[in-house]
Coordinates of C-alpha atoms in Angstrom, one line a residue:
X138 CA 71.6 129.1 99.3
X139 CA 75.4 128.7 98.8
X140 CA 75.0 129.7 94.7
X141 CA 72.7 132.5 95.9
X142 CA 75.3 134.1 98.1
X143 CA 78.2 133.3 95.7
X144 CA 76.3 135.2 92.8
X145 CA 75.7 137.8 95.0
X146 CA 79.4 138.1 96.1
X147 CA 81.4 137.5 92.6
X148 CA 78.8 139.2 90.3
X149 CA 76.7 142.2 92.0
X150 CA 78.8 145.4 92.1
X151 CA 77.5 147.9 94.4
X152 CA 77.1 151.2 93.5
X153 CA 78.0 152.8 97.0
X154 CA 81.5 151.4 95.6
X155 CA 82.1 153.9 93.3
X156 CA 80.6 157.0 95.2
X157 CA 82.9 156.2 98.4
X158 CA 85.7 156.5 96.3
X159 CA 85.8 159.7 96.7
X160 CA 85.4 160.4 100.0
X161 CA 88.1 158.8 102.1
X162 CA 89.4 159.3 105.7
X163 CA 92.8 160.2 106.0
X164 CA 95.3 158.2 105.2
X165 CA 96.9 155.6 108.1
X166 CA 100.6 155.8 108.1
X167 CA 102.6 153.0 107.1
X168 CA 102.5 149.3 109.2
X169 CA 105.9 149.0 108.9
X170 CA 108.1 151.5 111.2
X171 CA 110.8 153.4 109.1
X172 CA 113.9 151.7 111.2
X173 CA 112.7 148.4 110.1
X174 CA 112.5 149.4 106.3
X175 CA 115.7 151.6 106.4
X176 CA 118.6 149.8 104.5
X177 CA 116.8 147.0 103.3
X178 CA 116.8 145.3 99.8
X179 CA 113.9 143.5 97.4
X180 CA 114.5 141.1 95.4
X181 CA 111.4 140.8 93.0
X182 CA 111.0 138.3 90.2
X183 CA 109.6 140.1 86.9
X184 CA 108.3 138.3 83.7
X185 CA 109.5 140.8 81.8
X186 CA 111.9 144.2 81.5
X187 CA 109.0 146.3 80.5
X188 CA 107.6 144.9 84.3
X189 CA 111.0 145.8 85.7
X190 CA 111.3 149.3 84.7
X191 CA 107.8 150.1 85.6
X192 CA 108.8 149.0 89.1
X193 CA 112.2 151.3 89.1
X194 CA 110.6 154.1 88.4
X195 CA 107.3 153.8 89.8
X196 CA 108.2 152.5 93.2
X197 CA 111.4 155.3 93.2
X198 CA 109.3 157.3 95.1
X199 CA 108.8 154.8 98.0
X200 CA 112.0 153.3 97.9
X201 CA 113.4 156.9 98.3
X202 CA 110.9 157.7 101.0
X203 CA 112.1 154.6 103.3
X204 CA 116.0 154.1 102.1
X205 CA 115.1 150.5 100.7
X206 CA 116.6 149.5 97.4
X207 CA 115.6 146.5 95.0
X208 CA 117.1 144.0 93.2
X209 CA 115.2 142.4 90.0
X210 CA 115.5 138.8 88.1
X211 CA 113.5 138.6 84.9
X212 CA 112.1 135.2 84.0
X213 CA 109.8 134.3 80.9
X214 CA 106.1 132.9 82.6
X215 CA 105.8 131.1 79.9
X216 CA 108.4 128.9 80.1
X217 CA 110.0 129.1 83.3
X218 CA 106.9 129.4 85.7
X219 CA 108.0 127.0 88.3
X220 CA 111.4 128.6 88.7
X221 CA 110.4 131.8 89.9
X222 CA 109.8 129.1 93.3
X223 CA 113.5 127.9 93.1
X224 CA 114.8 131.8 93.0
X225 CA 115.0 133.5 96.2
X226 CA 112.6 136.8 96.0
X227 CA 110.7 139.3 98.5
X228 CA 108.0 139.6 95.5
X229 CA 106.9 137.7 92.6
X230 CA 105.1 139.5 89.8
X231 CA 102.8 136.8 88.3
X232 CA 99.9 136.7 85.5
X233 CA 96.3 136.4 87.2
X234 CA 95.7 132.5 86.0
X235 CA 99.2 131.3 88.0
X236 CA 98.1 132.9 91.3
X237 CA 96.2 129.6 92.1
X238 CA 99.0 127.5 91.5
X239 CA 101.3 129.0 94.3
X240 CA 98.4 129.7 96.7
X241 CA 97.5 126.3 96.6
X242 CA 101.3 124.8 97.3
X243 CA 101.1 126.7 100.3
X244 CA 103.5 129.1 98.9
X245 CA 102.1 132.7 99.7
X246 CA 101.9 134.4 102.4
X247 CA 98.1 136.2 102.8
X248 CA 97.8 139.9 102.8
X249 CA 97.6 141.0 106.1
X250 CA 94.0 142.6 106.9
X251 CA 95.1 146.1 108.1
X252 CA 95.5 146.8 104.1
X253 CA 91.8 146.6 104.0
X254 CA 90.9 148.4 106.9
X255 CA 88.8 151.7 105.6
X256 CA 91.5 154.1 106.7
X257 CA 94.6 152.3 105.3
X258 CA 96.1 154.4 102.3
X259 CA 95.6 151.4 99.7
X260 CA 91.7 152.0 99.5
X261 CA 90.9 148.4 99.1
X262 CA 87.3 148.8 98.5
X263 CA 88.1 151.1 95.1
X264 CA 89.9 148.0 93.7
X265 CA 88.0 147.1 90.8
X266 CA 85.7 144.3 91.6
X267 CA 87.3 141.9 89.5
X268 CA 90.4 142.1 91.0
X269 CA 89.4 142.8 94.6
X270 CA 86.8 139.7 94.7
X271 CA 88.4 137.2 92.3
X272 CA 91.7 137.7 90.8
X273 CA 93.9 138.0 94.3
X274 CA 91.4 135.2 96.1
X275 CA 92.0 131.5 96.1
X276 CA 90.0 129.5 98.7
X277 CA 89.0 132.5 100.5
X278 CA 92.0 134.3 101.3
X279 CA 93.4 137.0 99.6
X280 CA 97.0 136.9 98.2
X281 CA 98.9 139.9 96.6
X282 CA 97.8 143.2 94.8
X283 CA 97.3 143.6 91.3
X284 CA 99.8 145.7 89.5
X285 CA 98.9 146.2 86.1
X286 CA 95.6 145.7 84.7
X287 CA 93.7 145.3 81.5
X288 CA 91.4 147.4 79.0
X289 CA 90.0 145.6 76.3
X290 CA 88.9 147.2 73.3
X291 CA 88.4 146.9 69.6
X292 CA 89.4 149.7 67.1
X293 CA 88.7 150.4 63.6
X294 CA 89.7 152.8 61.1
X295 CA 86.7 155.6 61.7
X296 CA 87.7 157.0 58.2
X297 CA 86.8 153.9 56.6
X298 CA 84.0 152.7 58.6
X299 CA 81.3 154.6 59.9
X300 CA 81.2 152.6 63.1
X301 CA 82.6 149.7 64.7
X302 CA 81.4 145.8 64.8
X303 CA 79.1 144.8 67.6
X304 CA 79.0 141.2 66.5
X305 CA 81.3 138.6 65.8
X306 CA 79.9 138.1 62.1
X307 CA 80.3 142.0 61.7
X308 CA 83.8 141.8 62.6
X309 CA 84.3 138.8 60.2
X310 CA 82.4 140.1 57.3
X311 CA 84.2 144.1 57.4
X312 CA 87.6 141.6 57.3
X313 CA 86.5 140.0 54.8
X314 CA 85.3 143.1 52.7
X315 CA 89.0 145.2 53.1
X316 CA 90.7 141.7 52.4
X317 CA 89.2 141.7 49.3
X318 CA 88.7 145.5 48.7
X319 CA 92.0 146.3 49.9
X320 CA 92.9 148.9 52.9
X321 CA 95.4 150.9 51.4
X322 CA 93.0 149.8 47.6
X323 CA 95.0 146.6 46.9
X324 CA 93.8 143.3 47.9
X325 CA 95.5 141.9 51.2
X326 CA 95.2 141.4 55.0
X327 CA 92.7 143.3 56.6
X328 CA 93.5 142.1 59.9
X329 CA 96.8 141.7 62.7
X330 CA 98.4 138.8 62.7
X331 CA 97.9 136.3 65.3
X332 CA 99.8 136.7 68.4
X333 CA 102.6 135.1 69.2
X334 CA 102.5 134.0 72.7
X335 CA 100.6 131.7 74.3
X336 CA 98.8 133.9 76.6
X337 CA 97.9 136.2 74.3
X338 CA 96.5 133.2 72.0
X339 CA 94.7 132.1 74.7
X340 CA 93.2 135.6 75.7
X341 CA 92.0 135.9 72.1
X342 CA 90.3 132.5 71.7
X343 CA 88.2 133.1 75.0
X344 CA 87.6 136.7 73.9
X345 CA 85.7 135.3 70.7
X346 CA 84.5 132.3 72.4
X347 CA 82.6 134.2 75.6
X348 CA 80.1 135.3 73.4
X349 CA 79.1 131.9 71.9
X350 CA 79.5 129.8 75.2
X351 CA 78.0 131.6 77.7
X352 CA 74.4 133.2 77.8
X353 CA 74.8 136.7 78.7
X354 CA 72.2 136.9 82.0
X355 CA 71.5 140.5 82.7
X356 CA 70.7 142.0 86.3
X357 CA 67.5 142.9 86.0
X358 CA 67.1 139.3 85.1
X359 CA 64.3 137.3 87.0
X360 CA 66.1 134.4 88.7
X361 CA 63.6 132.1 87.6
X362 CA 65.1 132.4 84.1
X363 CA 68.3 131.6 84.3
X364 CA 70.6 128.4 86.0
X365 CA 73.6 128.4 88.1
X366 CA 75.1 126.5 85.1
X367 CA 74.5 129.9 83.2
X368 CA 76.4 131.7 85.7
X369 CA 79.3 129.4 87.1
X370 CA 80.2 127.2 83.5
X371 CA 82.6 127.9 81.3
X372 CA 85.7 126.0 80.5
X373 CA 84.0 123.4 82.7
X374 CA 80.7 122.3 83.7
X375 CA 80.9 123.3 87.6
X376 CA 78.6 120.6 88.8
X377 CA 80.2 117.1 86.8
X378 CA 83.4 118.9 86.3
X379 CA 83.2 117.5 83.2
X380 CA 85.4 120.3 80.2
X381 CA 83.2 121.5 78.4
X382 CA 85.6 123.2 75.6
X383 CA 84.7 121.4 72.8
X384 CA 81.3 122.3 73.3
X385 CA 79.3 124.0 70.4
X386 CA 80.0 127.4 71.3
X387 CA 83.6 127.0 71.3
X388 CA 84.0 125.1 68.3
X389 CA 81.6 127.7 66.7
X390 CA 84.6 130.3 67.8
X391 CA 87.1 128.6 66.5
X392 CA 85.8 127.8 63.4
X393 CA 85.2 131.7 63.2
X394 CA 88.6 132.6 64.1
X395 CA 89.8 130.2 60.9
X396 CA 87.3 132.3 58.7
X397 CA 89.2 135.5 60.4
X398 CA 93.4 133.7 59.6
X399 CA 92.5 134.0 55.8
X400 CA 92.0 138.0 56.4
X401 CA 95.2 138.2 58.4
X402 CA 99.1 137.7 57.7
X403 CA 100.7 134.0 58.0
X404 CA 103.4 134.7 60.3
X405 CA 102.2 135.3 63.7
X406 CA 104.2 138.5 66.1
X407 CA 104.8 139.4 69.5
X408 CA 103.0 143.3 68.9
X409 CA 100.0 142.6 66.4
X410 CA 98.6 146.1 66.8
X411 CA 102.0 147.0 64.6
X412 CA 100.0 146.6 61.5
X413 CA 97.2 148.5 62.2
X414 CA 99.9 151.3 63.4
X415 CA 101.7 151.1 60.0
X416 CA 98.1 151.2 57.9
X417 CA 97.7 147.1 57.4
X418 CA 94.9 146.5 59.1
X419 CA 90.9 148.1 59.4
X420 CA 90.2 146.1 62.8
X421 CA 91.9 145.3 65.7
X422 CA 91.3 144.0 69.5
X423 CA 93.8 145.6 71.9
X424 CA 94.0 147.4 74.7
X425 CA 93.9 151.0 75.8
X426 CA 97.5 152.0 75.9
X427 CA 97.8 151.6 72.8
X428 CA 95.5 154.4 71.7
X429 CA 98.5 156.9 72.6
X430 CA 100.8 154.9 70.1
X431 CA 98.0 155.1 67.8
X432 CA 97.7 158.9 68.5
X433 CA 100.5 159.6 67.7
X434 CA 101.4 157.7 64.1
X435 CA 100.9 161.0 62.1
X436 CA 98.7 158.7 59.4
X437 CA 96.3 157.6 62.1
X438 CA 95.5 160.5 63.8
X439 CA 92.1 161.5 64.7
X440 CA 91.2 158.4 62.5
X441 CA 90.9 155.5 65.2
X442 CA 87.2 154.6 66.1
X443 CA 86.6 152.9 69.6
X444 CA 83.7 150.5 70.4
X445 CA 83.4 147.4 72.7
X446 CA 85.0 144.0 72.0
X447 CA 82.4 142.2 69.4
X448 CA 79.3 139.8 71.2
X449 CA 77.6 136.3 69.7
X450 CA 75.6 137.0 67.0
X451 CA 73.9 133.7 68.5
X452 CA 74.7 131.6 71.4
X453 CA 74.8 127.6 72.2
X454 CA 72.0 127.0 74.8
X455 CA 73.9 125.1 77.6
X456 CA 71.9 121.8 78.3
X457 CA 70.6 121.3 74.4
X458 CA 73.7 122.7 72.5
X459 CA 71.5 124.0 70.4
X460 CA 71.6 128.1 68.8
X461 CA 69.8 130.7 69.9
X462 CA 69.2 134.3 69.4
X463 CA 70.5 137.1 72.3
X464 CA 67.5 139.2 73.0
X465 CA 69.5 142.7 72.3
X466 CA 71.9 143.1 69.6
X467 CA 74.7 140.9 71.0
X468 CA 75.1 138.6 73.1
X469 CA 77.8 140.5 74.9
X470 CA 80.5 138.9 78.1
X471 CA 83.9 140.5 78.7
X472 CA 86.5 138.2 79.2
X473 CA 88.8 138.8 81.7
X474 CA 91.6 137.6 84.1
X475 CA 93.6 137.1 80.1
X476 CA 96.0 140.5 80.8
X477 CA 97.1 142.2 83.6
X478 CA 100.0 141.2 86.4
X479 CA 99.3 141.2 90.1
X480 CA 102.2 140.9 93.0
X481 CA 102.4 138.1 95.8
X482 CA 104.8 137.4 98.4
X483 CA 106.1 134.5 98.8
X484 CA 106.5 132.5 102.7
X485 CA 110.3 132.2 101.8
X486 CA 110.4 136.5 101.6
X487 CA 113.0 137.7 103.9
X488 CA 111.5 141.0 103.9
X489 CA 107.3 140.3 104.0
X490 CA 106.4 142.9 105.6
X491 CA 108.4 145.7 104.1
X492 CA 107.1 143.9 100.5
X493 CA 103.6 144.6 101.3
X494 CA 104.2 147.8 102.1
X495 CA 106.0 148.5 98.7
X496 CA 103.4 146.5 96.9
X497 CA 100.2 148.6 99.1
X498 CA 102.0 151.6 97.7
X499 CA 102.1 150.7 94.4
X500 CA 98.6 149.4 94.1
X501 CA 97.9 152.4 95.6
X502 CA 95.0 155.5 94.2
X503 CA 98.1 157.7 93.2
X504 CA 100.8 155.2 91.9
X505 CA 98.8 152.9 90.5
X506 CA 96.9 155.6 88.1
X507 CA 100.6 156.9 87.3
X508 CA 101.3 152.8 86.4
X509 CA 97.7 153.2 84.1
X510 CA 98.1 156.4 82.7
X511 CA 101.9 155.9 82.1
X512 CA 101.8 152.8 80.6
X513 CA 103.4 152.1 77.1
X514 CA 101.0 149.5 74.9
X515 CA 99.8 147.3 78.0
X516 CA 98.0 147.6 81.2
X517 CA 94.4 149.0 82.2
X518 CA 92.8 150.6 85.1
X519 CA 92.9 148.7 88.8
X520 CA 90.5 150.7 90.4
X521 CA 86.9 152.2 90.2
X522 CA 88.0 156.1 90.8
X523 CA 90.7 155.9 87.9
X524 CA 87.1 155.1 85.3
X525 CA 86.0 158.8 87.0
X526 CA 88.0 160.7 88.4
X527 CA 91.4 161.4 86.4
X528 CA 92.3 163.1 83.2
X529 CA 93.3 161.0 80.6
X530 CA 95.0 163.3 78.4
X531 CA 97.9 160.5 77.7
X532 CA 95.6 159.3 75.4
X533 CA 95.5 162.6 73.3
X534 CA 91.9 162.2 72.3
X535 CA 89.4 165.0 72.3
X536 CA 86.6 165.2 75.1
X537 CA 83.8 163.0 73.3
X538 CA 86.6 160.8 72.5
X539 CA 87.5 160.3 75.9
X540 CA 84.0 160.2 77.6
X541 CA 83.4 157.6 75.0
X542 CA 86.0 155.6 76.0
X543 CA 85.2 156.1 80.0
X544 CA 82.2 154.3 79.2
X545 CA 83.4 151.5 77.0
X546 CA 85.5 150.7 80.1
X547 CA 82.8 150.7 82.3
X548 CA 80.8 148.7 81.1
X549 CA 83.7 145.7 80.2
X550 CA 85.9 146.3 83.8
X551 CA 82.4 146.9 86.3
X552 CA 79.7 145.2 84.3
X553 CA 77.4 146.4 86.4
X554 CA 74.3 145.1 84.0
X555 CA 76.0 141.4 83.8
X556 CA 75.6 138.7 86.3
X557 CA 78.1 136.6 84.7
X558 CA 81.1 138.2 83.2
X559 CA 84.0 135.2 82.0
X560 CA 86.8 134.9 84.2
X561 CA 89.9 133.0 82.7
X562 CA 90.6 129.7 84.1
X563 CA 92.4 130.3 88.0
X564 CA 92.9 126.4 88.5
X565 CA 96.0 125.7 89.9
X566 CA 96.6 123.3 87.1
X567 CA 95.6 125.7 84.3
X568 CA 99.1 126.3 82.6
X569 CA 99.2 122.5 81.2
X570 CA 95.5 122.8 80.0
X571 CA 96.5 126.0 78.6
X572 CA 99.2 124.1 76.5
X573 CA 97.6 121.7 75.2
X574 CA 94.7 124.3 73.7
X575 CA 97.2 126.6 72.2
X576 CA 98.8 123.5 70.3
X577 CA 95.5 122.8 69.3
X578 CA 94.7 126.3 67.9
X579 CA 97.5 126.6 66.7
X580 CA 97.1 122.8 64.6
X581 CA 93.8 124.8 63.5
X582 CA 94.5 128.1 62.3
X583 CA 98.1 127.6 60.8
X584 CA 97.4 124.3 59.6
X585 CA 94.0 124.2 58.8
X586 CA 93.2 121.1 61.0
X587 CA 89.7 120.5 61.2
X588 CA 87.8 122.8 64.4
X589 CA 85.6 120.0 66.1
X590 CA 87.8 117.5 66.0
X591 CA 90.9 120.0 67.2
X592 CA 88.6 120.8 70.6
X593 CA 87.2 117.2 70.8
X594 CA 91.2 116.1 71.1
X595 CA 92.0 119.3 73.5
X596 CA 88.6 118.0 75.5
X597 CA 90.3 114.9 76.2
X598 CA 93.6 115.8 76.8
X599 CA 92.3 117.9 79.5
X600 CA 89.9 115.0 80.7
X601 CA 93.4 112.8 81.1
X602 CA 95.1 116.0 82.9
X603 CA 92.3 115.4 85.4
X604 CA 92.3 111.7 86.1
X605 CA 96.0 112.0 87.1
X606 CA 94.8 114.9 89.6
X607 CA 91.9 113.1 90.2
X608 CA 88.5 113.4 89.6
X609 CA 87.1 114.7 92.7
X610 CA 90.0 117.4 93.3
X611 CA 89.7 118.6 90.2
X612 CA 86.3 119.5 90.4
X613 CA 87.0 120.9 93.8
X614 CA 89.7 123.4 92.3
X615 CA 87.8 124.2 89.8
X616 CA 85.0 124.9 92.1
X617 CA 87.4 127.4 94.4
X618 CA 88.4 128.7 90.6
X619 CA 84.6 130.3 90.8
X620 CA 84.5 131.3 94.4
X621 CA 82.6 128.5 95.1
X622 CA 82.7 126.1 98.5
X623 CA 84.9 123.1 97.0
X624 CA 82.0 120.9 97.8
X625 CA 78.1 120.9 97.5

């Protein structure tokens, strides 16, 4: 009964969701009284200046409104996570996967329950379900507000290609076509260079691997054919706890992503998507905001072509490890949780409650679609109404274009026909399992090291990682990771 309820909770997205949206009562005014808020300073910790001056100018507005000012230290997430906890901050702005870590030290403090009362301003229940259910929750409370989302994609160049890939193989075989054809008629690189950082490493590597993993299990699915282990493994097996990451599926993605480094540059870069700006590549995985950058490079045009991130062409049944083939044309999962930042308050805030108040405002229907729509090559949507209800003219595409693309989103950011989306992995230990697989795929793709035997090391490096947790709280973590009670 307990996996019923959780597959219920995590993966079923009602409809009724999306249609209330639009028809709120009016808005509460603020739980904090203006005397309190008058005079009062922030000090947020941001991972980045692109973070901090999307916070000046977006939350200009309130901070005007209620005579509070705020005072912003930049550190770099990926080397310097556990300092933000040393600095003294009203707000943290964090990645999705580090959320665990802090809630788990006891170092947040919960979001109060008025913001999700149906007539508070912050319309909880339009927060996309992803980040409403999952991405703010560890061990059943709910911790910060996301800030800036995510919108995978993948797009081509729609005057070379009539249509975009819909399979992995697809994608490798087009690269490997214009690698040897040529994009601009001379052989070369056909695709981005890797990315540079870590995260975005990682993101990539689960993006491919989702669809070789995981069995995509559909709605209308009977639940006679399918297993919790379809539904709730991933990284790990949820019941032994047991990594499961150099399991055939992901050695089958990263064997796929070596065939893909011959089509692409040697030198890795912080902005892949600059090559196919400049003309030097015919595919590339991205995200949304970047479609304006793309608009706008007079040799691109009206030539960008949009379609969904690429599925299995197969998949690696779960018990057997064995291939099979999906029943439609992909086996298709979004991975998300890779992008995106979300703000928490910390217990040490001097300030809480006048930092939830800045943070309901800017996760927000009406800041947070300025945040999306305003965005400069990052960020996605954080709520159900902004997939309907909004212009998105930022974007400069013409009206098929843009219905086109509302879809593509809805279907990765509410997959509404997919019990079993893939989540990134929320452990509060994840950033040293995260190491060690991006110095593994990194051995692999700019040193050719061999795939299986890359994972198999990675596998137990991460099985070592959990012995000096221990076994049992491990498995427990990883267990709250999915929603789930930390015991059977």
């Amino acid at each position: 009964m307990q996996l019923k309820r959780a597959l219920l909770h995590f993966f079923f997205f009602s409809p009724l969701v999306a249609a209330s949206a639009g028809c709120r009562p009016p808005a509460a005014s603020s739980d904090v009284p203006q005397s309190q808020q008058q005079g009062v300073e922030l000090r947020i910790v941001c991972p980045n200046e692109t973070t901090a001056a999307l916070l000046r100018s977006r939350g200009q507005p309130w901070m005007q409104r209620h005579s509070v000012k705020i005072a912003i230290q930049l550190y770099d997430p990926s080397t310097e996570r556990d300092k933000i906890g040393e600095a003294p901050a009203d707000v943290w702005i964090l990645p999705p996967a580090d959320l665990p870590h802090w809630a788990a030290a006891g170092k947040l403090m919960p979001l109060p329950n008025s913001y999700k009362a149906p007539d508070n301003p912050l319309a909880w229940s339009d927060l996309l379900p992803t980040w409403r259910e999952q991405l703010v929750q560890w061990d059943g409370q709910t911790y910060g507000l996301p800030l800036i989302g995510e919108a995978p994609l993948c797009c081509y160049r729609a005057d070379l290609l009539r249509e975009g890939p819909t399979t992995w193989e697809q994608f490798a075989q087009l690269a490997e076509r214009f690698r040897d054809k040529g994009v601009a008629g001379r052989p070369g690189p056909s695709l981005p260079p890797l990315p540079r950082a870590d995260a975005d490493l990682d993101r990539l590597f689960y993006t491919v691997a989702a669809g070789f993993a995981r069995r995509a299990v559909r709605n209308d699915e009977d639940r006679r054919a399918y297993q919790p282990d379809d539904v709730f493994s991933f990284h790990y097996d949820f019941q032994t706890g047991q990594p499961r990451i150099a399991a055939p599926g992901f050695v089958h993605a990263l064997k796929l992503l070596q065939r893909l480094q011959a089509c692409r540059p040697p030198e890795p870069a912080d902005h892949p998507e600059e090559a196919f700006r400049d003309g030097r590549a015919v595919l590339c995985l991205t995200d949304v905001p970047w479609l304006a950058t793309f608009q706008k490079t007079a040799a691109l045009r009206d030539k960008v072509g949009l379609c969904k991130v690429p599925g299995g062409d197969r998949y690696f049944d779960f018990q057997t490890g064995q291939e099979r083939q999906p029943t439609a044309a992909a086996n298709w999962l979004p991975y998300l949780g890779g992008a995106g930042w979300l703000a928490v308050v910390p217990r040490s805030a001097r300030h809480p409650d006048v930092a939830f108040d800045m943070l309901a405002d800017l996760a927000g229907p009406k800041t947070s679609t300025q945040i999306f729509l305003g965005s400069i090559n990052q960020g996605g949507p954080i709520r159900t109404a902004q997939l309907y209800r909004h212009r998105w003219d930022v974007f400069d595409l013409d009206d098929k274009q843009t219905l086109h693309l509302r879809d593509l989103l809805e279907e990765t950011l509410l997959h509404r026909n997919l019990k079993n989306p893939v989540l990134c992995l929320r452990t509060p230990r994840q950033a040293a399992h995260r190491a060690v697989l991006v110095h593994g795929l990194r051995e692999a793709l700019l040193k050719g090291a061999d795939a299986e035997k890359t994972l198999q090391n990675v596998a137990q490096a991460w099985r070592e990682l959990d012995r000096q947790q221990g076994l049992e709280e491990h498995k427990a973590d990883y267990r709250r990771s999915l929603g789930l009670l930390a015991k059977e």
